[in-house]
mmCIF file of C-alpha atoms in Angstrom:
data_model
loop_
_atom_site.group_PDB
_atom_site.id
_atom_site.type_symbol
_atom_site.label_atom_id
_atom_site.label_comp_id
_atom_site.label_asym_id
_atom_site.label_seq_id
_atom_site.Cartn_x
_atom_site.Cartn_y
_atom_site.Cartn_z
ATOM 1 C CA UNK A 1 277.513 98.822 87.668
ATOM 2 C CA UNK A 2 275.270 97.412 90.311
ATOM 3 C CA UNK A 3 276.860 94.581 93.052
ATOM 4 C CA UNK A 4 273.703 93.367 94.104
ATOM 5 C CA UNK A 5 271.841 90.933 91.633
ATOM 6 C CA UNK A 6 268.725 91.232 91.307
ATOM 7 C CA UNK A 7 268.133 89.295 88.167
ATOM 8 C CA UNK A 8 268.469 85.929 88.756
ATOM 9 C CA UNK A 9 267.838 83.657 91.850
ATOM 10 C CA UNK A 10 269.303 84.318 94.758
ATOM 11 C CA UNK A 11 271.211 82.027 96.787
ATOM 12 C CA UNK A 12 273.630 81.759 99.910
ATOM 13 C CA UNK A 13 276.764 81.449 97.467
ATOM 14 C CA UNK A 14 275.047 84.882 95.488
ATOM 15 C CA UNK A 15 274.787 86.461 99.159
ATOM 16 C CA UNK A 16 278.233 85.892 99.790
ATOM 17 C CA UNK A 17 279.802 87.230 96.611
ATOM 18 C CA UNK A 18 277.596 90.060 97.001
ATOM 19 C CA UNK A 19 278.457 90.621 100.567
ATOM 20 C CA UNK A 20 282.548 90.472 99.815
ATOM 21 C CA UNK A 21 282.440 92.854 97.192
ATOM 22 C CA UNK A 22 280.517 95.431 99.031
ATOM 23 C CA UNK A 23 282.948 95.435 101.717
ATOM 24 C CA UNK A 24 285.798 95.718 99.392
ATOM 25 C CA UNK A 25 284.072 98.744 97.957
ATOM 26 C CA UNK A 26 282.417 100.319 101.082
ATOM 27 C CA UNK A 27 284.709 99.478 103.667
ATOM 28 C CA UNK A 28 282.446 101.531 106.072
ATOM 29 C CA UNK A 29 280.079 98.627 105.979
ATOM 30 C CA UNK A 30 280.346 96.328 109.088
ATOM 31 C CA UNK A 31 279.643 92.118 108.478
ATOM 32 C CA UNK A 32 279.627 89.657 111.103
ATOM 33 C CA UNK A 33 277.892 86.471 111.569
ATOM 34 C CA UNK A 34 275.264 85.600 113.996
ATOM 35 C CA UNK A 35 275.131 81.808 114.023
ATOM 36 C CA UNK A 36 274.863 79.310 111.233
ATOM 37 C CA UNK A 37 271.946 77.182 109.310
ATOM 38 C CA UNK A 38 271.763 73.281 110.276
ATOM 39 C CA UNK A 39 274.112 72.614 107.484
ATOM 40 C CA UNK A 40 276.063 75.133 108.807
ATOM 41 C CA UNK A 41 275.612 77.945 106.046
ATOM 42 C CA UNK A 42 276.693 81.498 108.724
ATOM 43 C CA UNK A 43 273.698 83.608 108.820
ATOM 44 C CA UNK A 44 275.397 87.069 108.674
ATOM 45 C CA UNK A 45 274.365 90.335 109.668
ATOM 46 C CA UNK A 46 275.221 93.908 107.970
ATOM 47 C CA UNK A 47 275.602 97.365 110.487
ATOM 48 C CA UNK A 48 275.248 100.476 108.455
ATOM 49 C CA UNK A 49 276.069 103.737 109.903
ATOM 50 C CA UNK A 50 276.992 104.707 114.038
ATOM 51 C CA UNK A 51 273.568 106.424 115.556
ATOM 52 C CA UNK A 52 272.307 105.889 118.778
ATOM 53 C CA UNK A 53 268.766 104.948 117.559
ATOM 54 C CA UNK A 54 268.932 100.962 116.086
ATOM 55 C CA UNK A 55 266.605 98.932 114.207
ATOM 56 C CA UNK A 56 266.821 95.524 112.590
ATOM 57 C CA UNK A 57 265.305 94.241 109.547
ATOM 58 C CA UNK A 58 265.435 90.592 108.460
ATOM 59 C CA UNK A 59 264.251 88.578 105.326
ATOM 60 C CA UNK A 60 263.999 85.022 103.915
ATOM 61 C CA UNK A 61 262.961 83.715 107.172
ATOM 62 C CA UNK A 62 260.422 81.604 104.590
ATOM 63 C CA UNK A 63 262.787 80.062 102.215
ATOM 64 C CA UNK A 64 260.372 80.550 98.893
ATOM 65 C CA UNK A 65 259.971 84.143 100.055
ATOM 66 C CA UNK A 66 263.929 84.373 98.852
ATOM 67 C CA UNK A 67 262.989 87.826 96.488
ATOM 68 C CA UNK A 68 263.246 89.451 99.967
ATOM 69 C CA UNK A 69 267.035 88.898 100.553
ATOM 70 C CA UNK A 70 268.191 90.986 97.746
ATOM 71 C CA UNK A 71 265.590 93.483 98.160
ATOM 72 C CA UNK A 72 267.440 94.395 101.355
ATOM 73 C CA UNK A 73 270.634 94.087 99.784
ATOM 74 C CA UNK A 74 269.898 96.228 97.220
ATOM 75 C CA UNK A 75 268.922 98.611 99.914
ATOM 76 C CA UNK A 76 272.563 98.265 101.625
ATOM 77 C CA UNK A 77 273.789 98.576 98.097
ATOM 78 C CA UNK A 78 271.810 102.598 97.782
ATOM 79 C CA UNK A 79 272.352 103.495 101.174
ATOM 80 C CA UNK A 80 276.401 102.988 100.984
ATOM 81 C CA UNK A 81 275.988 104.872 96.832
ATOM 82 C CA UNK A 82 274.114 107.819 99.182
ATOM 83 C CA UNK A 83 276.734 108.059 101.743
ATOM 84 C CA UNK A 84 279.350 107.830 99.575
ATOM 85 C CA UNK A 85 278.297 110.410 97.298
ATOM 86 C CA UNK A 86 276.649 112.686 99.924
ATOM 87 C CA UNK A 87 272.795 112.405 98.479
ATOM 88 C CA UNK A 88 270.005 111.675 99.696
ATOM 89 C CA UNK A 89 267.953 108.210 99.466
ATOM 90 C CA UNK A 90 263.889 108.549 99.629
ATOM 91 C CA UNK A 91 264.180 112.661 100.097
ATOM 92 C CA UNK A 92 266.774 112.006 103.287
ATOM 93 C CA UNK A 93 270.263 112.312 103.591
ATOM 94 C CA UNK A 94 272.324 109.334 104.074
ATOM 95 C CA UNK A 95 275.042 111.084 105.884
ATOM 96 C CA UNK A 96 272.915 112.348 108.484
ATOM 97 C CA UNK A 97 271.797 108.930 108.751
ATOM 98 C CA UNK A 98 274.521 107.318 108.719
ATOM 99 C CA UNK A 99 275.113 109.011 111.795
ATOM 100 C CA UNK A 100 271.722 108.949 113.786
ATOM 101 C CA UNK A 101 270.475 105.521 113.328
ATOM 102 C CA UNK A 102 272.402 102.241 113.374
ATOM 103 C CA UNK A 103 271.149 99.893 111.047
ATOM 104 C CA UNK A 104 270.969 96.012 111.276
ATOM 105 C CA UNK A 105 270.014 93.965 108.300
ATOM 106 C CA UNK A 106 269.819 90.514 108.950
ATOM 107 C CA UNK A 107 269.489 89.390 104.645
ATOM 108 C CA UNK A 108 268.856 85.618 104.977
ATOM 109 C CA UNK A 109 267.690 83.909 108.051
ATOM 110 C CA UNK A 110 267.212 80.442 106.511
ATOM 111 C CA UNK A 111 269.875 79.944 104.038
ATOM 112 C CA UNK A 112 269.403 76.251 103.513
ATOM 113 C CA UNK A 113 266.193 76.379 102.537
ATOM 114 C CA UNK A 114 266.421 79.522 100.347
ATOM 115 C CA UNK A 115 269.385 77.538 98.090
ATOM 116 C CA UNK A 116 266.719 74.669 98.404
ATOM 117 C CA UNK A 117 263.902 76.534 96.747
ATOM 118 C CA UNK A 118 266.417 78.472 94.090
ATOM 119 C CA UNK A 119 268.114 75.198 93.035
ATOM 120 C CA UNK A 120 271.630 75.869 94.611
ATOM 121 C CA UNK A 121 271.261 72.550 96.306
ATOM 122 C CA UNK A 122 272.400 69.338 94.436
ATOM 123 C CA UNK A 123 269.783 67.007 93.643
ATOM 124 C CA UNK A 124 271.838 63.926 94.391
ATOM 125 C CA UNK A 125 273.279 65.903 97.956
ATOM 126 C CA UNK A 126 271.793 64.291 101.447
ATOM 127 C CA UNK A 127 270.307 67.735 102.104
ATOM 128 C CA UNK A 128 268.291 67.598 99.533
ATOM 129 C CA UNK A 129 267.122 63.834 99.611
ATOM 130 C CA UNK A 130 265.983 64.477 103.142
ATOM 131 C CA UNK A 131 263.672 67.424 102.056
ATOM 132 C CA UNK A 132 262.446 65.490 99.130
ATOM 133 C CA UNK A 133 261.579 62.274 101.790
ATOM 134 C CA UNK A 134 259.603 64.847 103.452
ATOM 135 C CA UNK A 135 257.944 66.691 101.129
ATOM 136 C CA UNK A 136 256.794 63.633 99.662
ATOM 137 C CA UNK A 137 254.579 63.344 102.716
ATOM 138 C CA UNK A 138 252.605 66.293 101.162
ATOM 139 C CA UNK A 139 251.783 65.867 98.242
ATOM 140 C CA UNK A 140 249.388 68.803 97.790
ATOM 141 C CA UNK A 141 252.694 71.248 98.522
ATOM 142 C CA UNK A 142 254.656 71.965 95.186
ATOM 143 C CA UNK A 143 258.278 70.898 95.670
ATOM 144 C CA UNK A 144 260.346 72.709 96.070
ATOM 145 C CA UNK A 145 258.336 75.950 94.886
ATOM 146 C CA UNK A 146 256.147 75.512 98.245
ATOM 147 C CA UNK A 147 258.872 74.964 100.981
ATOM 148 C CA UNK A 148 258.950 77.683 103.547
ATOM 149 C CA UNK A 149 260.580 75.636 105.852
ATOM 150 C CA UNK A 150 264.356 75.321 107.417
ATOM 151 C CA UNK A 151 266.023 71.622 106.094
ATOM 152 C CA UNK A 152 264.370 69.932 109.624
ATOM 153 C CA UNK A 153 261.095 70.603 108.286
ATOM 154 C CA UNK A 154 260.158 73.350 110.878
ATOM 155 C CA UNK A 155 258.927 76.766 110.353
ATOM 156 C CA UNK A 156 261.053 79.605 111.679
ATOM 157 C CA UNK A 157 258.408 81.728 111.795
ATOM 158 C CA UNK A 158 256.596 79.591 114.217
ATOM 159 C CA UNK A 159 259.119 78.743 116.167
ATOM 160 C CA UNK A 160 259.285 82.286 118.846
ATOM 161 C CA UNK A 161 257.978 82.226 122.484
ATOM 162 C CA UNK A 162 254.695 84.187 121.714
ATOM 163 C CA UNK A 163 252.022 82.033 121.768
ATOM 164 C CA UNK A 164 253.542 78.989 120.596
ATOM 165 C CA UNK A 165 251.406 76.697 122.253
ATOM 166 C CA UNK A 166 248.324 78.436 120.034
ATOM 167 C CA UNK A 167 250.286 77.898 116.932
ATOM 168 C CA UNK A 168 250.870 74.405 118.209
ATOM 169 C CA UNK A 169 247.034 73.862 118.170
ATOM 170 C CA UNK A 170 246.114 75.359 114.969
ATOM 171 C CA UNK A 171 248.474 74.192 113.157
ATOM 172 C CA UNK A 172 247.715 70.053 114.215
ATOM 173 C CA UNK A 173 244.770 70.448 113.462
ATOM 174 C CA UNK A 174 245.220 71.925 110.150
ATOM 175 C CA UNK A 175 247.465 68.396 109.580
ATOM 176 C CA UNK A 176 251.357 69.542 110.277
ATOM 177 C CA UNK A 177 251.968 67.208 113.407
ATOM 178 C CA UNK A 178 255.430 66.395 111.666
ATOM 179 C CA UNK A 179 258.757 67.678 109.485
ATOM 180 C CA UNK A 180 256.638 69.241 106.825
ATOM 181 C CA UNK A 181 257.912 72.324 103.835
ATOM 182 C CA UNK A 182 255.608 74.541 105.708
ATOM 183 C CA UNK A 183 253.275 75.189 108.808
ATOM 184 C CA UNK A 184 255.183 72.654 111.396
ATOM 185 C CA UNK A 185 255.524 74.726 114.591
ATOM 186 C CA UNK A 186 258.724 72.264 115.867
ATOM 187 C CA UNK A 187 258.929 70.410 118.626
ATOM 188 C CA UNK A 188 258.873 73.158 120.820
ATOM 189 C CA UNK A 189 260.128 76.893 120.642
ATOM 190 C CA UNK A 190 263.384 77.754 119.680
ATOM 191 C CA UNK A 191 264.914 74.290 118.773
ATOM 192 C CA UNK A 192 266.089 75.023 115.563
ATOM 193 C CA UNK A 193 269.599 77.083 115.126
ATOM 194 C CA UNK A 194 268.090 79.642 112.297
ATOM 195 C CA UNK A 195 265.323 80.713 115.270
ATOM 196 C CA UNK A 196 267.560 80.589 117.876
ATOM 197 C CA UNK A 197 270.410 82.945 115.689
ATOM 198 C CA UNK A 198 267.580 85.678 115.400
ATOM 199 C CA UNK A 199 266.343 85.838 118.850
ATOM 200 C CA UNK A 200 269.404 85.751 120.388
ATOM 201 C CA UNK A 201 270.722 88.616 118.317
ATOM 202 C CA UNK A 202 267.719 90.284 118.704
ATOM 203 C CA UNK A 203 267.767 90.149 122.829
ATOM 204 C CA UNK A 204 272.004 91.130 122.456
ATOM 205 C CA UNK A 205 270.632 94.374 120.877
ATOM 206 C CA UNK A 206 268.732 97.298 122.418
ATOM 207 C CA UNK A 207 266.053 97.467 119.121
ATOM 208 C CA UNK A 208 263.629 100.534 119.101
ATOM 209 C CA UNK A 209 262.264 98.713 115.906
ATOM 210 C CA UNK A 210 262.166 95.769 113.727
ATOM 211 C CA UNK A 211 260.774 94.610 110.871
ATOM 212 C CA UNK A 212 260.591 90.888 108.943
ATOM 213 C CA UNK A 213 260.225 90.670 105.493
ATOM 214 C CA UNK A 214 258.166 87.994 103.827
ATOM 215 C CA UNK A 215 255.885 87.626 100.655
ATOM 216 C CA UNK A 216 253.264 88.040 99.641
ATOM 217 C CA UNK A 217 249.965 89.823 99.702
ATOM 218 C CA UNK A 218 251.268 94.235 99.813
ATOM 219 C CA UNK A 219 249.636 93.943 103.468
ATOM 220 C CA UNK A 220 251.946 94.971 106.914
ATOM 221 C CA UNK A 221 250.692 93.673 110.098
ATOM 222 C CA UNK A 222 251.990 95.749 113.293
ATOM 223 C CA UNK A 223 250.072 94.122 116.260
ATOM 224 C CA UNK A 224 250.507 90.748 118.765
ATOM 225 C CA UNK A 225 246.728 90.195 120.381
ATOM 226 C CA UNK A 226 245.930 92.975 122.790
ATOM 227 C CA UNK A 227 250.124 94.337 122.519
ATOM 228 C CA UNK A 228 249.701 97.562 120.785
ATOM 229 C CA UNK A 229 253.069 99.529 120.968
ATOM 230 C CA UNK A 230 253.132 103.113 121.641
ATOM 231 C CA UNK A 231 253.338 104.815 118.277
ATOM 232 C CA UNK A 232 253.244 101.624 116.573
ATOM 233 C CA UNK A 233 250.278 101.989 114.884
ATOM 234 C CA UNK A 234 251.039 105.335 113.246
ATOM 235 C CA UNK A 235 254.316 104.416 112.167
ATOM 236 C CA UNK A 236 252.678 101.576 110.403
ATOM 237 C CA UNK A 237 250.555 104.085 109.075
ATOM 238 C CA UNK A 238 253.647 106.068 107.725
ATOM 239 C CA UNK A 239 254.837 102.887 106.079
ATOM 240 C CA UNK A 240 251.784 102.107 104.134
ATOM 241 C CA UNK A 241 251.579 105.478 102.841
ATOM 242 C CA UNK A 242 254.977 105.353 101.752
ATOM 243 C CA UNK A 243 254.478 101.604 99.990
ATOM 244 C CA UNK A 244 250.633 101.494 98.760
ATOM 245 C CA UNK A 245 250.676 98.586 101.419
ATOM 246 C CA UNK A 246 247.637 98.087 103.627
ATOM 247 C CA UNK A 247 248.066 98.299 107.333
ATOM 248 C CA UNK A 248 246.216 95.272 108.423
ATOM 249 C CA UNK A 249 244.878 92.962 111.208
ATOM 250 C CA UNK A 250 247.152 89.367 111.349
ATOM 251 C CA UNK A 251 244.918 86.655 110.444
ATOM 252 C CA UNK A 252 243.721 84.930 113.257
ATOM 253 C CA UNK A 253 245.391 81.383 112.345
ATOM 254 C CA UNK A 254 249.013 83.196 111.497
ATOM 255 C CA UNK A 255 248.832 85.213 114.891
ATOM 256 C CA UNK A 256 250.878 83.306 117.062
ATOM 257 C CA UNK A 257 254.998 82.430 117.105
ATOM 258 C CA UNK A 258 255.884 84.154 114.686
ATOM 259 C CA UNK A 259 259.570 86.936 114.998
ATOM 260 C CA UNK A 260 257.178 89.926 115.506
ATOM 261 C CA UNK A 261 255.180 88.779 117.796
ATOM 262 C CA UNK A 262 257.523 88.013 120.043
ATOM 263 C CA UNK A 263 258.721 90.916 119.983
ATOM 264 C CA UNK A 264 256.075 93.004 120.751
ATOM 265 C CA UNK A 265 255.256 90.981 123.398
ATOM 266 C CA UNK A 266 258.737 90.903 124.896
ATOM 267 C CA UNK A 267 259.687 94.531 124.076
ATOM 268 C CA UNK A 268 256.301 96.310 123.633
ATOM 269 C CA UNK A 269 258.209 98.224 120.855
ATOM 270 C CA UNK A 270 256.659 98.278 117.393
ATOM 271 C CA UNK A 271 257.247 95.113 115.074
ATOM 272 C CA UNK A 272 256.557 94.720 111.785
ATOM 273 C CA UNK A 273 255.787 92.031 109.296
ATOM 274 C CA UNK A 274 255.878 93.285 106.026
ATOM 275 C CA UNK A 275 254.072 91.121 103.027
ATOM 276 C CA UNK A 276 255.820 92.584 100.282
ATOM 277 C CA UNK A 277 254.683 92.109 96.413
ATOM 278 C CA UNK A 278 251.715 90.143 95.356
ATOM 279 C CA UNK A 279 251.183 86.501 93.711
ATOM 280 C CA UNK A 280 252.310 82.942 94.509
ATOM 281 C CA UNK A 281 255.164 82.234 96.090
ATOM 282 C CA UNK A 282 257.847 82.466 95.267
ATOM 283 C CA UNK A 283 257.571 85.680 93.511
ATOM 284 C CA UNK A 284 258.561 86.231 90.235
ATOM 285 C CA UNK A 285 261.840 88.434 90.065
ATOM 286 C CA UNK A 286 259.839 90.899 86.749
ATOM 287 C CA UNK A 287 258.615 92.060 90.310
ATOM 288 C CA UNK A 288 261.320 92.809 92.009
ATOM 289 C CA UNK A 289 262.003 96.333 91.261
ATOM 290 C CA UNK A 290 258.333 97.478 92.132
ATOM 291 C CA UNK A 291 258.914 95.682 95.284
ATOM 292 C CA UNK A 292 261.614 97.795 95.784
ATOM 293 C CA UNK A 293 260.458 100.730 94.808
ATOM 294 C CA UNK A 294 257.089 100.361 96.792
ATOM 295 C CA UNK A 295 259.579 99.306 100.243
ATOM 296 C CA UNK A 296 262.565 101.649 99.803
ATOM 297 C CA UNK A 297 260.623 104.406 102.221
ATOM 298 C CA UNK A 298 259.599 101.859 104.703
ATOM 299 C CA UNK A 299 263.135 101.107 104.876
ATOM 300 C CA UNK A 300 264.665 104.896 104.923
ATOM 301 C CA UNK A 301 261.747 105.704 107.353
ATOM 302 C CA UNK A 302 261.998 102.985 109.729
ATOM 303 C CA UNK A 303 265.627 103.887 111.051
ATOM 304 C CA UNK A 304 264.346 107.830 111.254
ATOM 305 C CA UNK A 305 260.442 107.272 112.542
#
């Protein structure tokens, strides 16, 4: 019987029952936690296996992108079934892995907002009268179905020293000068703790690789302006023959602050964000396990690429 749900919506509560039985049953797993939300939810991290060669994956970063935090927990979930049972997961074997690679999955960046979005947040609660009080300044933006945000109204995505300034621009003039459920860049980089939990981990580790997880639109983008990686490209290649996915050009107006591009620009090691499924968000869970099924080689192949 699978730990992981994958059937109903996920939440930081779900996370955490899911996380504390898979340690009880694969002890090998390692858990710590990297900082906390602003309500203080911990933002934990998961190490599987002991290789030299590390990469870091990461999801929910947009809170109504949620369906991405238990696709990589299902993948935790396989990967320790492989290990254990000496097979192999997307034609390689686990053990080998296990022993090559070292990898770190980051499974919910912004947990406040993803319990927001998936109704584990009481109605009556502070939290969620604040995000109402802003949201109601938007009026065009569903509520809560269109909050990407962290609970201060900022973007996490647009919140990394990579051209924040740029994002800064666009963005005001699209009409997010303020808290808003999506598209407001913050008051400058790196003010909120969810932002500040990733990059910080991310500069503590020596990352060949990294990949965020979002929805929607079965595209992966691998480049920051004129950064181009060596052997980024035909990684990203590899991964969108694995998924289907097309390896694609950022959209000017989504180019700047976002996880991957900083680093790219900071490392000048291949990043990837990877638009998984296809729709409105948030994405339906009837398609989660083609999601999964079209990401599980990305995932194998990023820790052995």
């Amino acid at each position: 019987m699978s730990i992981v749900s994958t059937n109903i919506p996920y939440s930081s509560d779900i996370l955490k029952q899911n996380l504390s039985l898979l340690l009880r049953t694969y002890p090998f797993l390692n858990l710590q936690t990297a900082g906390n939300s602003v309500l203080g939810k911990p933002i934990y991290v998961l190490k599987l296996g002991r290789g030299p060669k590390k990469v870091f994956y990461s999801a929910s970063i947009h809170a109504n992108e949620w369906i991405t935090s238990p696709i990589l927990m299902k993948f935790v979930e396989d990967y320790s079934i492989s290990y254990v049972r000496r097979t192999n997961l997307y034609g390689y074997s686990i053990r080998n892995l296990f022993n090559s690679a070292s990898i770190y999955i980051m499974p919910m960046v912004n947990p406040d907002g993803v319990d927001l979005v998936t109704g584990n947040m009481a109605i009556s609660s502070p939290s969620y009268q604040k995000a109402l009080h802003i949201a109601n300044q938007f009026s065009s933006i569903p509520f809560p179905d269109g909050w990407k945000a962290n609970l201060n109204g900022v973007d996490l995505n647009l919140q990394f020293p990579a051209g924040w300034e740029n994002a800064k621009e666009i963005k005001y003039a699209q009409g997010f000068t303020r808290p808003s459920p999506r598209d407001f860049v913050g008051y400058g980089p790196l003010t909120e703790p969810e932002a500040l939990t990733i990059y910080n981990f991310t500069l503590s580790h020596d990352f060949r690789l990294v990949i965020s997880y979002h929805t929607q639109g079965q595209e992966i983008y691998w480049q920051f302006q004129d950064f181009t990686p060596p052997y980024s490209r035909a990684i990203g290649e590899q991964f969108a023959d694995s998924s289907g996915y097309t390896l694609a050009d950022t959209p000017y107006n989504s180019s700047f602050a976002g996880y991957k591009d900083w680093f790219i620009q900071n490392f000048n090691r291949p990043g990837y964000t990877i638009e998984a499924g296809i729709g409105e968000n948030p994405l339906p869970l009837s398609q989660f396990e083609e999601i999964y099924q079209d990401n599980l080689g990305i995932l194998v192949l990023g820790a052995i690429l």
